[in-house]
mmCIF file of C-alpha atoms and ligand atoms in Angstrom:
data_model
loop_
_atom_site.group_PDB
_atom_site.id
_atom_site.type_symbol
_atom_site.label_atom_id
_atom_site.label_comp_id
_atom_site.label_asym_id
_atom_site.label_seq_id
_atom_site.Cartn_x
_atom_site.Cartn_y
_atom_site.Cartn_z
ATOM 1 C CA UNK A 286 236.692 -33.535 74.627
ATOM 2 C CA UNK A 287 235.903 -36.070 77.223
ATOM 3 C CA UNK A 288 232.834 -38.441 75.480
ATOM 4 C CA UNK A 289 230.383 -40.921 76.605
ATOM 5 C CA UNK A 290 228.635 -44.093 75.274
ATOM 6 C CA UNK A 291 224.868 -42.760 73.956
ATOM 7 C CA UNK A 292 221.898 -44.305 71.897
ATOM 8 C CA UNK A 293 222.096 -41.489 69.318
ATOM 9 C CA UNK A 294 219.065 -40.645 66.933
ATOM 10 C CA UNK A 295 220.124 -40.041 63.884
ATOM 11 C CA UNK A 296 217.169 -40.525 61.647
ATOM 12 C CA UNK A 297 213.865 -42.358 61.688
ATOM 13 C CA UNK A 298 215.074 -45.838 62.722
ATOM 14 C CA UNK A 299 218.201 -44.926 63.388
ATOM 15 C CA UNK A 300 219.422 -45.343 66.781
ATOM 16 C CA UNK A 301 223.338 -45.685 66.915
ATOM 17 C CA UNK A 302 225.721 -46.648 69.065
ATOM 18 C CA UNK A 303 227.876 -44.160 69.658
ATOM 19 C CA UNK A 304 231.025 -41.985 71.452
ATOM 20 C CA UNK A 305 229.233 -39.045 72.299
ATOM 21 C CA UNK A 306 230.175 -35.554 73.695
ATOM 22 C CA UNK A 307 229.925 -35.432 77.572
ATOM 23 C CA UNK A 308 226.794 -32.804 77.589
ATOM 24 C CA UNK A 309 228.304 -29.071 78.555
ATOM 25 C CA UNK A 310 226.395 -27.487 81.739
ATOM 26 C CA UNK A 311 224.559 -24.098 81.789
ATOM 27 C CA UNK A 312 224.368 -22.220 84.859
ATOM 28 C CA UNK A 313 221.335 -24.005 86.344
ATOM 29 C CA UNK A 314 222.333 -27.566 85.587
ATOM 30 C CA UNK A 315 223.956 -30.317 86.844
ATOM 31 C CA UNK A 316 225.560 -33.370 85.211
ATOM 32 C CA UNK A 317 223.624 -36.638 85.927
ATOM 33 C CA UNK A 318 225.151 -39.861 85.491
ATOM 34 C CA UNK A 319 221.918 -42.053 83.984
ATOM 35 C CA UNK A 320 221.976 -45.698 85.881
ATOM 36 C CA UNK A 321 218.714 -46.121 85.038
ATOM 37 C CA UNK A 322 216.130 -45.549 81.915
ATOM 38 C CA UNK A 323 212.833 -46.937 80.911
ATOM 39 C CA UNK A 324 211.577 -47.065 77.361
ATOM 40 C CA UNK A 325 208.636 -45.458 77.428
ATOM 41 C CA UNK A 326 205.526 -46.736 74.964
ATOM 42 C CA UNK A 327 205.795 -42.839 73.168
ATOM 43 C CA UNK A 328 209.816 -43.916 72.692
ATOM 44 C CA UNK A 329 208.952 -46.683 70.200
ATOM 45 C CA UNK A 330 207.033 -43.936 67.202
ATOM 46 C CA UNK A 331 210.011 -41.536 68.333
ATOM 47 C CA UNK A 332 212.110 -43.757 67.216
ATOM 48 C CA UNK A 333 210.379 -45.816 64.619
ATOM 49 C CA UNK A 334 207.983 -43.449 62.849
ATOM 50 C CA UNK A 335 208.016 -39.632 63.764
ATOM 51 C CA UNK A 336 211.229 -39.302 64.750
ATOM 52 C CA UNK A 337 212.569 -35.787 67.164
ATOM 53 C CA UNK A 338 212.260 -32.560 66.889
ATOM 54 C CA UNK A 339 216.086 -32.634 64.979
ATOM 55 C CA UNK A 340 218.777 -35.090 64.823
ATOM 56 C CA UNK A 341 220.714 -35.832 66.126
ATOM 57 C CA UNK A 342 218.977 -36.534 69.905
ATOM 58 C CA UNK A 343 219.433 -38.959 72.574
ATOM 59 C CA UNK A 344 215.803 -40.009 73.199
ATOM 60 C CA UNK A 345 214.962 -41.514 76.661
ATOM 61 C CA UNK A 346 212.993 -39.238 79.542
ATOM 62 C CA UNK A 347 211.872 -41.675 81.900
ATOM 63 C CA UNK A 348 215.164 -41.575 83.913
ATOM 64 C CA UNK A 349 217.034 -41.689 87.751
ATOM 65 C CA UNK A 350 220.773 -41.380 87.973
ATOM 66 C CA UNK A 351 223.584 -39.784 90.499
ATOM 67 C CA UNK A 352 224.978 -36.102 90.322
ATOM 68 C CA UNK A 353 228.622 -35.978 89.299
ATOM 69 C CA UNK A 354 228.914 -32.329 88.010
ATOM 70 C CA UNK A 355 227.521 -29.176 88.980
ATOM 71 C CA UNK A 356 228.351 -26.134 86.496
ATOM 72 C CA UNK A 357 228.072 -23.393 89.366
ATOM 73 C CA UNK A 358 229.934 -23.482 92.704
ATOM 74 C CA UNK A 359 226.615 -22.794 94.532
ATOM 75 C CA UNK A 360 224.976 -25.862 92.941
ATOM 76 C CA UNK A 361 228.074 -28.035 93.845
ATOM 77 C CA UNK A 362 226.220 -29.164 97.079
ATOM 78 C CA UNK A 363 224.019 -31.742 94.357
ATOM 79 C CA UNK A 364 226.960 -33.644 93.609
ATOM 80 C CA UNK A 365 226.187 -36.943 95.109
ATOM 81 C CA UNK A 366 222.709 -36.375 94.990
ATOM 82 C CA UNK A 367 220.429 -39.552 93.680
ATOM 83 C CA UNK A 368 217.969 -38.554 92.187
ATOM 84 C CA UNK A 369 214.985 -39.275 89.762
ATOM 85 C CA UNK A 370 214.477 -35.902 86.943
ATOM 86 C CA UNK A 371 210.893 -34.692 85.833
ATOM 87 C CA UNK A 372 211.879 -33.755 82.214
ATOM 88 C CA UNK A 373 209.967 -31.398 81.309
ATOM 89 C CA UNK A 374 211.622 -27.911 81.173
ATOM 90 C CA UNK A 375 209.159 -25.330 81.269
ATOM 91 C CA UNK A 376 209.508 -21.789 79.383
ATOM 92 C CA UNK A 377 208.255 -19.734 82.821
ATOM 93 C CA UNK A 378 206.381 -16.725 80.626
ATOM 94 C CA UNK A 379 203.261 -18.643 78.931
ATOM 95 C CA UNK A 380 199.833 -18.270 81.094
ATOM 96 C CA UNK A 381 200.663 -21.891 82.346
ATOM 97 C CA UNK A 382 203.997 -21.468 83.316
ATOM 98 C CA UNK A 383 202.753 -18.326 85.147
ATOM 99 C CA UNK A 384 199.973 -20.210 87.035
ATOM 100 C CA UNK A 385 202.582 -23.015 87.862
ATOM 101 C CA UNK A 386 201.108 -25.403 85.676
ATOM 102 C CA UNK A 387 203.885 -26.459 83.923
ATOM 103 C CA UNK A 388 202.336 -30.070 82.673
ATOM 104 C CA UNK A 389 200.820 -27.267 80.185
ATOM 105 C CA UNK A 390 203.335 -25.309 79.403
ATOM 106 C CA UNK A 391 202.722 -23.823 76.038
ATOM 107 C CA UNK A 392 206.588 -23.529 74.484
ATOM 108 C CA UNK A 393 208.250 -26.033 76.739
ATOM 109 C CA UNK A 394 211.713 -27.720 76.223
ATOM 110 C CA UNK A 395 211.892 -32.201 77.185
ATOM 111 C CA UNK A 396 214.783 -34.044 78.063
ATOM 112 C CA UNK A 397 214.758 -37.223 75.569
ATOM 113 C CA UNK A 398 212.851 -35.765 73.004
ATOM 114 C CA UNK A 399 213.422 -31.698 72.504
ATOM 115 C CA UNK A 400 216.731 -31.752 74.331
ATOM 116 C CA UNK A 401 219.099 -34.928 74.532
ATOM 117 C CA UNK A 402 217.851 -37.579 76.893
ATOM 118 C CA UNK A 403 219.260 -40.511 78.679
ATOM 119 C CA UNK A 404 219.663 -43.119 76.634
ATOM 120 C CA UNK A 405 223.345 -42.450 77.164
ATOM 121 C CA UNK A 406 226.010 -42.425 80.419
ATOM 122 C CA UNK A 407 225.294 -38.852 81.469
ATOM 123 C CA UNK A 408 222.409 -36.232 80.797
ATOM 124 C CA UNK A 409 222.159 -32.278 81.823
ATOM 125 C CA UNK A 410 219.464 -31.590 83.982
ATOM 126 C CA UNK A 411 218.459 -28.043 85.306
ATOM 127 C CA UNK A 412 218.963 -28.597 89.409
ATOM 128 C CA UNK A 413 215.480 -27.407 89.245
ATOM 129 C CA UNK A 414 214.025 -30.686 87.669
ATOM 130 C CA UNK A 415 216.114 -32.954 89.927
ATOM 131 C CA UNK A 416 214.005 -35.012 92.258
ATOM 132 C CA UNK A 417 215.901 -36.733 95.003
ATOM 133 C CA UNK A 418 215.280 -40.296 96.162
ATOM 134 C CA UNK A 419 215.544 -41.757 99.536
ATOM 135 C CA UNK A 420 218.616 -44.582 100.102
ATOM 136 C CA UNK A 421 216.206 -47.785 99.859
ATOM 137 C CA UNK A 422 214.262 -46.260 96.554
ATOM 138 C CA UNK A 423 217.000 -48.133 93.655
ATOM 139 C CA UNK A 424 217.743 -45.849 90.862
ATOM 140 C CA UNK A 425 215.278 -48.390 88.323
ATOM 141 C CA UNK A 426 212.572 -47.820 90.860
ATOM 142 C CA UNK A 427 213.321 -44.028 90.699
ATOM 143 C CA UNK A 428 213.015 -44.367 86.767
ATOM 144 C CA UNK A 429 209.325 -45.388 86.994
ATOM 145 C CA UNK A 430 208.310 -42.066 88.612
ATOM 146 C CA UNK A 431 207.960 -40.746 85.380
ATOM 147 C CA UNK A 432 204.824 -42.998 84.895
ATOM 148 C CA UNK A 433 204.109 -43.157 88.002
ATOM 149 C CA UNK A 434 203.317 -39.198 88.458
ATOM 150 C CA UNK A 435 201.471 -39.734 85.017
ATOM 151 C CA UNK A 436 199.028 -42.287 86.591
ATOM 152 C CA UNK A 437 199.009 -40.540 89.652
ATOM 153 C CA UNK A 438 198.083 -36.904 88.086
ATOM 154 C CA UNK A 439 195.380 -39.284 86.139
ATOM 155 C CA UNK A 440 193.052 -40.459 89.107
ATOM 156 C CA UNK A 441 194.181 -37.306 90.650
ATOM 157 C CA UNK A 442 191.530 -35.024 88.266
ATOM 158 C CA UNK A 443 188.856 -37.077 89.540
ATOM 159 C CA UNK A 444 189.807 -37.908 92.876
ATOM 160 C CA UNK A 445 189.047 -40.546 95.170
ATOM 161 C CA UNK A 446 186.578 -40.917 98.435
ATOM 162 C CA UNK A 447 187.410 -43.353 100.374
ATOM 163 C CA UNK A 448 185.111 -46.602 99.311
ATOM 164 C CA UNK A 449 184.598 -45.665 95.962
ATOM 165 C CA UNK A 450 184.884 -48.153 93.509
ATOM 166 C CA UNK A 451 187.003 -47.635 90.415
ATOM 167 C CA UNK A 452 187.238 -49.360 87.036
ATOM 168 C CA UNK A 453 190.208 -48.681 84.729
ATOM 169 C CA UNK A 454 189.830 -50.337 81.088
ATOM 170 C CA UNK A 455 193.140 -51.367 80.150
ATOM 171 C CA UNK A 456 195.425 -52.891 82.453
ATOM 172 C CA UNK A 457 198.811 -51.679 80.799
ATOM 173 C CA UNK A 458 201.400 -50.262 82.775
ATOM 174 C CA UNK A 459 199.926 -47.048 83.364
ATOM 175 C CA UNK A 460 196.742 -48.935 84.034
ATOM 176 C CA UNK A 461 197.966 -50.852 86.499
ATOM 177 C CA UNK A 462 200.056 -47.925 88.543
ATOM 178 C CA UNK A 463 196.662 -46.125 88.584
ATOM 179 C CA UNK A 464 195.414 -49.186 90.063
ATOM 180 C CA UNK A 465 197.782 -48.950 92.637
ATOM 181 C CA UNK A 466 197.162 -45.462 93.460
ATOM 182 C CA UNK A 467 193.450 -46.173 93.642
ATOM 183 C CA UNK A 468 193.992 -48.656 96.490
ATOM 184 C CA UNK A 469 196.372 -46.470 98.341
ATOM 185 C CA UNK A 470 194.075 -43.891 98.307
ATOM 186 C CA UNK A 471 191.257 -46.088 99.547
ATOM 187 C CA UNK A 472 189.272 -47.282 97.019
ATOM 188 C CA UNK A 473 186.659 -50.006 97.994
ATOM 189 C CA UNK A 474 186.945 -51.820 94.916
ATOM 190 C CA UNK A 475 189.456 -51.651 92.004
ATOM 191 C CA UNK A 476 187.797 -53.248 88.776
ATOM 192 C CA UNK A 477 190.398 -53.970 85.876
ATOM 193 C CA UNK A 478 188.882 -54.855 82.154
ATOM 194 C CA UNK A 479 191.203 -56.199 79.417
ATOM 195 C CA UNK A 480 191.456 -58.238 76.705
ATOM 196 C CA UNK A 481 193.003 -61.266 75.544
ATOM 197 C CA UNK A 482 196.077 -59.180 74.758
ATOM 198 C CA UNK A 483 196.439 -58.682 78.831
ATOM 199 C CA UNK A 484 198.475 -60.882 81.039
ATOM 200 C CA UNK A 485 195.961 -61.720 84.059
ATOM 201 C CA UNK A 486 198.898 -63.689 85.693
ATOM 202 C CA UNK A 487 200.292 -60.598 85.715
ATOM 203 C CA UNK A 488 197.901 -58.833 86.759
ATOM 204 C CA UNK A 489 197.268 -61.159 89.560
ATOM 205 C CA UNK A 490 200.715 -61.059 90.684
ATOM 206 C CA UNK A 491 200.834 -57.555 91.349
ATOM 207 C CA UNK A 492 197.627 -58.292 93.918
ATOM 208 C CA UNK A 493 194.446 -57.360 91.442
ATOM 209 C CA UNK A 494 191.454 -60.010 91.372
ATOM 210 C CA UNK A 495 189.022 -58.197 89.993
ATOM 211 C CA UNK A 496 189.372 -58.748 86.287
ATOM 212 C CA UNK A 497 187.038 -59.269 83.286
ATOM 213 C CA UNK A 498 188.478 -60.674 79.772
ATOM 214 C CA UNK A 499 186.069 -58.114 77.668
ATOM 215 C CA UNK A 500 187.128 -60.325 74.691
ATOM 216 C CA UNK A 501 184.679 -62.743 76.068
ATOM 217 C CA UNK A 502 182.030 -60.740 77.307
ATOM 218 C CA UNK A 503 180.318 -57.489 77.939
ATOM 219 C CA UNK A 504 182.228 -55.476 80.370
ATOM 220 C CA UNK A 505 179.243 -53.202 81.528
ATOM 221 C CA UNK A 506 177.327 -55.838 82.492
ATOM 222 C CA UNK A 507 179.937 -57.269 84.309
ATOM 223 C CA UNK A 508 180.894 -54.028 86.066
ATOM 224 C CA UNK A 509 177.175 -53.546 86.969
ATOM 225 C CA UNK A 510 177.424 -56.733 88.475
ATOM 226 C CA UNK A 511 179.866 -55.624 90.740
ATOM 227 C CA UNK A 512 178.535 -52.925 91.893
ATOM 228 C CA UNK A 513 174.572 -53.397 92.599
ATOM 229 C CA UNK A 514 173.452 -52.290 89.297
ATOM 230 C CA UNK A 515 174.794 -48.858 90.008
ATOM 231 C CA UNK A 516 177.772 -48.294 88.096
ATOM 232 C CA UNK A 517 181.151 -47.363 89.508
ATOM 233 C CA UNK A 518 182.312 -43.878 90.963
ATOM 234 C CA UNK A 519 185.173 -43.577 88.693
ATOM 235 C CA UNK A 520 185.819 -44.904 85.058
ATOM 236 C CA UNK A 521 189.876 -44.354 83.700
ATOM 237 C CA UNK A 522 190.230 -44.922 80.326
ATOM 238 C CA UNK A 523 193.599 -46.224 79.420
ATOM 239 C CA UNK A 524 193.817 -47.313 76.045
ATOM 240 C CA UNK A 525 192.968 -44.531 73.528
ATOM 241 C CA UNK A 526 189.882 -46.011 71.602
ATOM 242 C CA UNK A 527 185.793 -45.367 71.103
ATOM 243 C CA UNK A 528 184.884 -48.771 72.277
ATOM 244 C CA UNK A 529 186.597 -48.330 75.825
ATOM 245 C CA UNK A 530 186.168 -44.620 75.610
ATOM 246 C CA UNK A 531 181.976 -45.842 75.657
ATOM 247 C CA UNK A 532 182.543 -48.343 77.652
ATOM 248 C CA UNK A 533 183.561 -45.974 80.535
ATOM 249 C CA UNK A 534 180.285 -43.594 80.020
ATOM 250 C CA UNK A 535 178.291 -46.619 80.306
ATOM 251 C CA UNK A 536 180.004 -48.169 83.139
ATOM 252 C CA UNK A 537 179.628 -45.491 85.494
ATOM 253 C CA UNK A 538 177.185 -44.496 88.299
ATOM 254 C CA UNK A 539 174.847 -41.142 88.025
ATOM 255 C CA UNK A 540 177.655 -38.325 88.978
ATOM 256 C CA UNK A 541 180.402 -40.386 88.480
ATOM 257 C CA UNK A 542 183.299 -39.162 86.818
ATOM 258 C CA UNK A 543 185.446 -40.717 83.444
ATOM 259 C CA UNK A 544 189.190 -39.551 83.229
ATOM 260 C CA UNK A 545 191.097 -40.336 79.904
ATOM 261 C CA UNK A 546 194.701 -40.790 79.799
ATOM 262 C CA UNK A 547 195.045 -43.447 76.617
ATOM 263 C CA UNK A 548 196.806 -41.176 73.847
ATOM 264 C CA UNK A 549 193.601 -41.386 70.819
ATOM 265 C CA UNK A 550 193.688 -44.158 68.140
ATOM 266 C CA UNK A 551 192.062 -42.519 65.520
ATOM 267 C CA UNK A 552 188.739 -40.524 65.761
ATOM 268 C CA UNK A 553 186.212 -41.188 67.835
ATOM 269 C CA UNK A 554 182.436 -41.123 67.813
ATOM 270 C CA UNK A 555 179.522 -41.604 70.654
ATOM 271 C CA UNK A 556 176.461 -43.653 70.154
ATOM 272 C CA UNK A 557 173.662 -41.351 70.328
ATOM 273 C CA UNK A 558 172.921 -43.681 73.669
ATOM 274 C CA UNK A 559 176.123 -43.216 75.229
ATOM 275 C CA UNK A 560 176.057 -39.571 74.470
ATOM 276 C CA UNK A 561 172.906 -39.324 76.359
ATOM 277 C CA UNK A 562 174.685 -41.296 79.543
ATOM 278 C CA UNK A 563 176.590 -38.175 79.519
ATOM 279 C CA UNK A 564 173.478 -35.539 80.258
ATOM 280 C CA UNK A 565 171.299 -38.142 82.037
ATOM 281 C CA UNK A 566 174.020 -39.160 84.620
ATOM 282 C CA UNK A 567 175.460 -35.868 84.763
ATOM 283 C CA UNK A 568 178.245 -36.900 84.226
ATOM 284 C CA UNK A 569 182.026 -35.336 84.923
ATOM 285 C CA UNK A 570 184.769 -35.984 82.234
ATOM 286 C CA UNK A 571 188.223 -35.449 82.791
ATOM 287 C CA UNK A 572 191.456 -35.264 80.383
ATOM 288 C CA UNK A 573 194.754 -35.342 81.950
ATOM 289 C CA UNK A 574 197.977 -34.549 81.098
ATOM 290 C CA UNK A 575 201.600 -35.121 81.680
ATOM 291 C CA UNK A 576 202.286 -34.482 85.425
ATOM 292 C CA UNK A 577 202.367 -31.874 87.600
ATOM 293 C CA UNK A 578 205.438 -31.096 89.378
ATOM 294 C CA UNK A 579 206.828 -28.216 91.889
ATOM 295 C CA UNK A 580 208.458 -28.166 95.433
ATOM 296 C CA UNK A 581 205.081 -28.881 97.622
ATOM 297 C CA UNK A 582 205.230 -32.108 99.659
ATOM 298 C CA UNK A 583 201.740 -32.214 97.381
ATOM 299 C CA UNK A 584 203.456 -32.370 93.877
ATOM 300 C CA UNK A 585 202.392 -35.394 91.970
ATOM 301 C CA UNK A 586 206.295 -36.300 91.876
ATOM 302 C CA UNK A 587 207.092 -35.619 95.705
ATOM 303 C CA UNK A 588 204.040 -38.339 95.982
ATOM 304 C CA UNK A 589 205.780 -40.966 94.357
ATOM 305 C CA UNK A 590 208.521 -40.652 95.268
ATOM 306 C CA UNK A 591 207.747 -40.855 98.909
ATOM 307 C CA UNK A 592 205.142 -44.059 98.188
ATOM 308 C CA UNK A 593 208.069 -45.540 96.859
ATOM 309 C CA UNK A 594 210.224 -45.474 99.531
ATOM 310 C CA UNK A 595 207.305 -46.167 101.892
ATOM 311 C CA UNK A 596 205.904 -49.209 99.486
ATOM 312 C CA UNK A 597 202.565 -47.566 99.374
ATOM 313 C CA UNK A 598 203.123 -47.861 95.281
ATOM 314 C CA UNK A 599 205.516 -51.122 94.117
ATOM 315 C CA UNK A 600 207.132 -50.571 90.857
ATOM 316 C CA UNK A 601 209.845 -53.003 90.884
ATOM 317 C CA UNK A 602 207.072 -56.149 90.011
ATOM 318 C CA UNK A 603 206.658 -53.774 86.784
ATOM 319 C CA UNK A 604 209.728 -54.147 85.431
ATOM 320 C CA UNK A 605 209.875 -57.117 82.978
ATOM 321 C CA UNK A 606 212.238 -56.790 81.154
ATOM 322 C CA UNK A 607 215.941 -55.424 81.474
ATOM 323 C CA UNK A 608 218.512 -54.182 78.569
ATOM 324 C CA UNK A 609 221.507 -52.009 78.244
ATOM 325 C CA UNK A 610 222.659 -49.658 76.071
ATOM 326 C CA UNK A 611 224.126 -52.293 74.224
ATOM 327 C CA UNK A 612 220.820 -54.864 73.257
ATOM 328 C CA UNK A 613 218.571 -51.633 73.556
ATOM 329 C CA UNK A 614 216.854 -53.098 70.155
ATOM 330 C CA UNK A 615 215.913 -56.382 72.051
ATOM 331 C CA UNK A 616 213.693 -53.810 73.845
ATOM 332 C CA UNK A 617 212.574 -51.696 71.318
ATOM 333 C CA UNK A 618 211.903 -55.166 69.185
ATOM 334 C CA UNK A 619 209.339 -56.450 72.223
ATOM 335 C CA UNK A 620 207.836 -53.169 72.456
ATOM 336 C CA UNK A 621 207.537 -52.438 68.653
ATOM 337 C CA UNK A 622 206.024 -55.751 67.884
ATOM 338 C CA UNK A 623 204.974 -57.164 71.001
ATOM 339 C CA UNK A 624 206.043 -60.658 70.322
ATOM 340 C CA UNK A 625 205.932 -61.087 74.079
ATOM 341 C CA UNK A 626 204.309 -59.989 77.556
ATOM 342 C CA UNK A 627 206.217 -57.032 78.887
ATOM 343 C CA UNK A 628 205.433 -54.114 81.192
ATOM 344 C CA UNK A 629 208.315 -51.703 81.500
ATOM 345 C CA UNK A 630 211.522 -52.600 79.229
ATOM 346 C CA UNK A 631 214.039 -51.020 81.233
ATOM 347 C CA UNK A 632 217.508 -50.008 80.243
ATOM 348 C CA UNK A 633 220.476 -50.465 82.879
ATOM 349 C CA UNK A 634 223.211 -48.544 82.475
ATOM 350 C CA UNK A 635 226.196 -49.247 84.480
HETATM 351 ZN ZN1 ZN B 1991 206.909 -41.513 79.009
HETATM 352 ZN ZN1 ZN B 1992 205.399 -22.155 79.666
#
């Protein structure tokens, strides 16, 4: 049995190095060989504190790589192909599925945390899922689409006019590629509140000058001074807590519309105030979800992948740090305790 070098979960905290099968194709799939993988922020309680759905997996979804194998003679035409992989594999009979919304998919399989992921040399992938990449997109750039169709399908439930001015509390990564998308898409203004946890070099780097430190100050009053005392368009929440969950209410204009992505700290609860900004503004509120992906020039992962290789959305600057299969912990140790500025810890796999 021919084997490969993998990351192998074996239990919580438990992430070996290891000789590893080569994955066996069904029908449909394709053998990818992984040359690039981030560590996404969801990887670190995988790993650390919930653990997968069984052990022994290979976590890792966020990930771009080259076709060496193809299982069926008909899907022998993908060998070669470079391409990034949306991982989720939908089960096609749920209500979702059948409206091709698969982001929703009610019983749905996921490469790096259902199935085995790419932490590791090679991966299966359904030829379905694979998403190819034009020649000057590199294979790390490729394994940022993950994200980058998250923050994209974000400001995508609210949309964009062109002028509108958007403020997204919490400038992480996802924070900052829906920053992106809000000035490709023609925003007038792009307003970015943090906290002293936030790198504003950073931040400044990747061409954003419109920050506030809300560790310092009040954000809405700040945002109100940027906009005439009328509140933005569009409010993203980012982080997952009440105070910026509030924040965004209160920092909006009458109709404007608050999408949150941050996964939830904890509970939350609305001032009786803010709650009222809610009715009084009429306001819209959007969740969002995953990303949506199928074979329209339109799909959130045809998007990216495309502003990628036209630089309408720069990923590269994202990537601050860089690890193999070999240091992964090095990584996961950043990430886990954050005992320095990163981004996207990505994991290079030659
Ligand atoms: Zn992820
Ligand atoms: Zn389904």
């Amino acid at each position: 049995m021919e084997t490969m070098k993998a990351r192998v979960l074996r239990a919580v905290g438990d992430l070996r190095l290891e000789d590893y099968p080569v994955p066996e194709l069904k029908p449909d799939e394709v053998l990818l060989r992984v040359k690039a993988c981030g560590i996404c922020g969801s990887d670190i309680p995988r790993i650390f504190v919930n653990g997968t759905y069984h052990f022994p997996t290979i976590p890792g979804h966020e990930f771009a790589g080259e076709v060496v194998a193809a299982a069926s003679e008909e899907n022998k035409k993908y060998i070669g192909t470079r391409a990034a992989v949306f991982p989720l594999i939908p089960c096609r009979t749920c209500n979702s599925c059948n409206k091709g919304v698969y982001e929703t998919c009610k019983h749905y399989d996921y490469l790096g945390s259902r199935s085995d992921g790419a932490y590791a040399e090679y991966v299966r992938v359904p030829v379905w899922n694979l998403v190819p990449i034009a020649d000057n997109v590199s294979f790390e750039e490729a394994a940022m689409a993950e994200p980058t169709a998250v923050a994209l399908h974000a400001l995508r439930q609210a949309g964009v006019t062109i002028g509108d001015t958007v403020v997204i509390y919490g400038p992480g990564t996802i924070g900052m590629l829906i920053a992106q998308w809000a000035k490709a898409w023609g925003a007038g203004k792009v307003l970015l509140v943090g906290t002293d946890l936030n790198n504003y070099d950073f931040i400044e780097s990747l061409g954003f000058h419109d920050y506030f430190n809300a560790s310092h100050g009040d954000p809405i009053e700040w945002v109100m001074e940027q906009t005439n005392g009328n509140g933005a368009d569009i409010a993203i929440e980012a982080v997952g807590i009440p105070v910026t969950a509030c924040n965004c209410l209160d920092s909006v204009a009458s109709g404007g519309k608050v999408v949150f992505v941050g996964n939830p700290h904890g509970d939350f609860t609305f001032p009786q105030n803010t709650y009222w900004q809610i009715l009084r503004k009429q306001l819209k509120i959007f969740g969002t979800w995953n990303s949506a992906y199928n074979n329209t020039p339109q799909s959130d992962w045809s998007v990216v992948v495309d502003a990628m290789s036209s630089g309408a959305v720069k990923v590269k600057p994202l990537i601050t740090h860089r690890v193999t299969l070999e240091n992964i912990e090095e990584g996961l140790e950043i990430m886990r305790t954050g005992s320095e500025f990163y981004s996207k810890v990505m994991v290079i796999i030659d």
